[in-house]
GROMACS .gro file of C-alpha atoms in nm:
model
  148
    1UNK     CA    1  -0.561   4.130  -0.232
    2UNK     CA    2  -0.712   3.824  -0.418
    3UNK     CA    3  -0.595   3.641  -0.691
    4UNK     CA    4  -0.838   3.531  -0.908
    5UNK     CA    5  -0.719   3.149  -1.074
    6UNK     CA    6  -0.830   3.049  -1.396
    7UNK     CA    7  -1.109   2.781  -1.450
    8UNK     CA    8  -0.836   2.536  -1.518
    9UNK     CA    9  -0.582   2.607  -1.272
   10UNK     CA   10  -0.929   2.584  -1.039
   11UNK     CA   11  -0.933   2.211  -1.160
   12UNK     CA   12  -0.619   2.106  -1.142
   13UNK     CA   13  -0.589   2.240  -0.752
   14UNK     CA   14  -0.938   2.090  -0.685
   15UNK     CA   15  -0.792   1.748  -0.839
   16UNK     CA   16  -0.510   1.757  -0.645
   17UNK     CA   17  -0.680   1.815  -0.324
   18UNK     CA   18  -0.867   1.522  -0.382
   19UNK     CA   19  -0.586   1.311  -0.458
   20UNK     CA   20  -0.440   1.362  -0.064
   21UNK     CA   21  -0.800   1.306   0.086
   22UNK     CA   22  -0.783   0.934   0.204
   23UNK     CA   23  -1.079   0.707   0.180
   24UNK     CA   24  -1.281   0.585   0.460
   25UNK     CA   25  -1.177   0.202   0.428
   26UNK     CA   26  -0.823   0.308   0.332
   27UNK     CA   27  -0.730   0.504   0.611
   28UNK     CA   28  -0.908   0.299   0.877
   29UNK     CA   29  -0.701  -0.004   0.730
   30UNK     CA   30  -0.394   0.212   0.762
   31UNK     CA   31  -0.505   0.302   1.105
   32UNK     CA   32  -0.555  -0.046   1.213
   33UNK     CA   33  -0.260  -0.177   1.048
   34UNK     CA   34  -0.057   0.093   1.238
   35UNK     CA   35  -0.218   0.008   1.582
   36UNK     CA   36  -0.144  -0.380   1.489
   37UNK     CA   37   0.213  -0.277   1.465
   38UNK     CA   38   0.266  -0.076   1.777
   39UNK     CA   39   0.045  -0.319   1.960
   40UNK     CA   40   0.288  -0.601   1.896
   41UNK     CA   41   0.596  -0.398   1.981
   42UNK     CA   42   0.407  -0.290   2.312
   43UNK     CA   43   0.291  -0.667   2.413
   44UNK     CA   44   0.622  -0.828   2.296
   45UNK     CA   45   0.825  -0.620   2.558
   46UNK     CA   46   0.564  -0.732   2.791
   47UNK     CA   47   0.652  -1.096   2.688
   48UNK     CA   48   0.346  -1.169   2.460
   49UNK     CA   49   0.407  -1.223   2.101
   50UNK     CA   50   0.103  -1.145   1.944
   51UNK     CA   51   0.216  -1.260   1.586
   52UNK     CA   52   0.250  -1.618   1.723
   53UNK     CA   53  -0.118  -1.602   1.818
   54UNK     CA   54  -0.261  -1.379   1.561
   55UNK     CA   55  -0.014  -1.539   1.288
   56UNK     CA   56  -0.096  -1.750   1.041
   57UNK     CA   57   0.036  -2.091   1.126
   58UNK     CA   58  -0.010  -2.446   0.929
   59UNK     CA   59  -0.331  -2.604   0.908
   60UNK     CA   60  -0.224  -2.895   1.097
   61UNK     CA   61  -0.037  -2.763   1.359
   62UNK     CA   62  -0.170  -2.748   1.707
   63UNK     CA   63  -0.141  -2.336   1.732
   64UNK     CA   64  -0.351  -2.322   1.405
   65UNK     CA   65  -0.690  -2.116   1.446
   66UNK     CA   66  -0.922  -2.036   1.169
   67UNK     CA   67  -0.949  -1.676   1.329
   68UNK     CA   68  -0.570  -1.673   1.174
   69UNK     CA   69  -0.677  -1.599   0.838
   70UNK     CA   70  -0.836  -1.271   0.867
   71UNK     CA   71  -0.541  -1.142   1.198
   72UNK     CA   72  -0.287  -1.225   0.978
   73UNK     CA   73  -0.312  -0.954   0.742
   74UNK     CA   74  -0.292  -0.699   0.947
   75UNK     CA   75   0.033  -0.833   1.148
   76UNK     CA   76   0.396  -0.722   1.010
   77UNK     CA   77   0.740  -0.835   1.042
   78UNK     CA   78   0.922  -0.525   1.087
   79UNK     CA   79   0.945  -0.139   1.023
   80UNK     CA   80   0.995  -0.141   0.669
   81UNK     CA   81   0.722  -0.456   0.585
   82UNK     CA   82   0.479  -0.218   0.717
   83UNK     CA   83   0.609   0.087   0.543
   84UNK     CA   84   0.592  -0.043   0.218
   85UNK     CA   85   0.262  -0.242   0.289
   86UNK     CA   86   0.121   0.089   0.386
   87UNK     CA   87   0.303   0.276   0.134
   88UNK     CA   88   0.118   0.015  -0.102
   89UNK     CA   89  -0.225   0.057   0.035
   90UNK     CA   90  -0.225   0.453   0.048
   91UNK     CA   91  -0.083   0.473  -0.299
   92UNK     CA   92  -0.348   0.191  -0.468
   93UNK     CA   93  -0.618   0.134  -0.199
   94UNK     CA   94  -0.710   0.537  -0.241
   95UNK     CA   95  -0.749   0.546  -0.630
   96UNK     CA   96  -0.955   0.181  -0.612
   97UNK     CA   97  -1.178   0.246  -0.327
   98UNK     CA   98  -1.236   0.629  -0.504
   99UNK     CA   99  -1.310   0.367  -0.824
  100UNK     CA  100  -1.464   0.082  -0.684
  101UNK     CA  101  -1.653   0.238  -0.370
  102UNK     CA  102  -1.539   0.123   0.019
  103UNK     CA  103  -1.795  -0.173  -0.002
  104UNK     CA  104  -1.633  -0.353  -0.289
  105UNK     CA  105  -1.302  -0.222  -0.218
  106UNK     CA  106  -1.287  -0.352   0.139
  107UNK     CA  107  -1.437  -0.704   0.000
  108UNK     CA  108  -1.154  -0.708  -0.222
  109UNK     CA  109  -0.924  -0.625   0.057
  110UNK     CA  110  -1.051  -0.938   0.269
  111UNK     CA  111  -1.098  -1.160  -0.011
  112UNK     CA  112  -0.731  -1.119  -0.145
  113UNK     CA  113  -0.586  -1.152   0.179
  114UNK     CA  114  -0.766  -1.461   0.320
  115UNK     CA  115  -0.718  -1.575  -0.014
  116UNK     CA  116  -0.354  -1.564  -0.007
  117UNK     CA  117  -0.345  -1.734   0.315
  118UNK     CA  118  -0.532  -2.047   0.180
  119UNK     CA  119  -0.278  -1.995  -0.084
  120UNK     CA  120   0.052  -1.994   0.128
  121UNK     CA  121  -0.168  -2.323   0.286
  122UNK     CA  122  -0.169  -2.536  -0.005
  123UNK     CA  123   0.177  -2.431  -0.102
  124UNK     CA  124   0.299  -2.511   0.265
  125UNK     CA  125   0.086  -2.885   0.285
  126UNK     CA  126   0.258  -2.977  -0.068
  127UNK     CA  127   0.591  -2.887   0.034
  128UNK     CA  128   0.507  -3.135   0.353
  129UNK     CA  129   0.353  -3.374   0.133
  130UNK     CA  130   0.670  -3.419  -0.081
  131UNK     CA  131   0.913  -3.379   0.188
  132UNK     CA  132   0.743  -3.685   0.403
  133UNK     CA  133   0.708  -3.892   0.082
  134UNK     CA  134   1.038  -3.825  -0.002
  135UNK     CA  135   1.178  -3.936   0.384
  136UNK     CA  136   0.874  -4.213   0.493
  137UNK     CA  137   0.862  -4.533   0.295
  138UNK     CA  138   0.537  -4.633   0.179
  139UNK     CA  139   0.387  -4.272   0.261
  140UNK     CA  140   0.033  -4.097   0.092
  141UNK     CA  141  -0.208  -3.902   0.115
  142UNK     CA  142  -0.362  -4.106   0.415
  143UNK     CA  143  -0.110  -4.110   0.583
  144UNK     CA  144  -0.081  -3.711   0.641
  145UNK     CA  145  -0.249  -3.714   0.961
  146UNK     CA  146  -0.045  -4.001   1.116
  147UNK     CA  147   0.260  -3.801   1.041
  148UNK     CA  148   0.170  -3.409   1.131
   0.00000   0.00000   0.00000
């Protein structure tokens, strides 16, 4: 026997179907994030850590690469950084990239996260900045490169 809904329970069923549908750019980020994860767990018992190469290091340290700004985002610390970060992204990246569309939504993606690096950057090279002129007589700006 079939039940017959009304128009509005209709709706609301259709809207909530929706709402569990991931995004294209959403769930591939999920999915690559997820592989990212594994995929360090999997090469560190093999004795390759692949968030000291894929990591976002200093600017002016030797193991710096400007590759790391874009393979940092998708490295995480441990099981609950990436279930939250994921958590996160399934929760907000599905209701902006429905918004937005997966061209400007994966832009934004990219652009806050390399952002945020150059960010964590500047923060990092004026924390070096006033800890050498604090320690180094006679230390500025100039002298940055002598000292890293």
């Amino acid at each position: 026997m079939s039940r017959k809904y009304s128009p509005f329970i209709s709706f609301i069923k259709q809207k909530i179907l929706t709402m569990y549908r991931i995004p294209t750019i959403t769930k591939n980020l999920l999915i690559i994030n997820v592989l990212m994860f594994f995929a360090t767990w999997v090469f560190g018992r093999r004795g390759v850590d692949l968030n000291e190469l894929l990591g976002l290091h200093f600017f002016l340290a030797s193991d710096f690469g400007l590759y790391q700004l874009f393979t940092y985002m998708f490295m995480h610390a441990g099981f609950m950084h990436i279930f939250l970060n994921m958590l996160m992204l399934w929760m907000f990246g599905c209701v902006v990239e429905n918004v937005w569309g997966p061209r400007k939504f994966l832009f934004y993606y990219i652009a806050c996260g390399v952002g945020a690096g150059v960010l964590q950057m500047v923060a990092q090279f004026g924390e070096f900045y006033f800890l050498a002129a604090d320690q180094i007589p006679g230390f500025g700006i100039g002298n940055v490169m002598e000292v890293a």
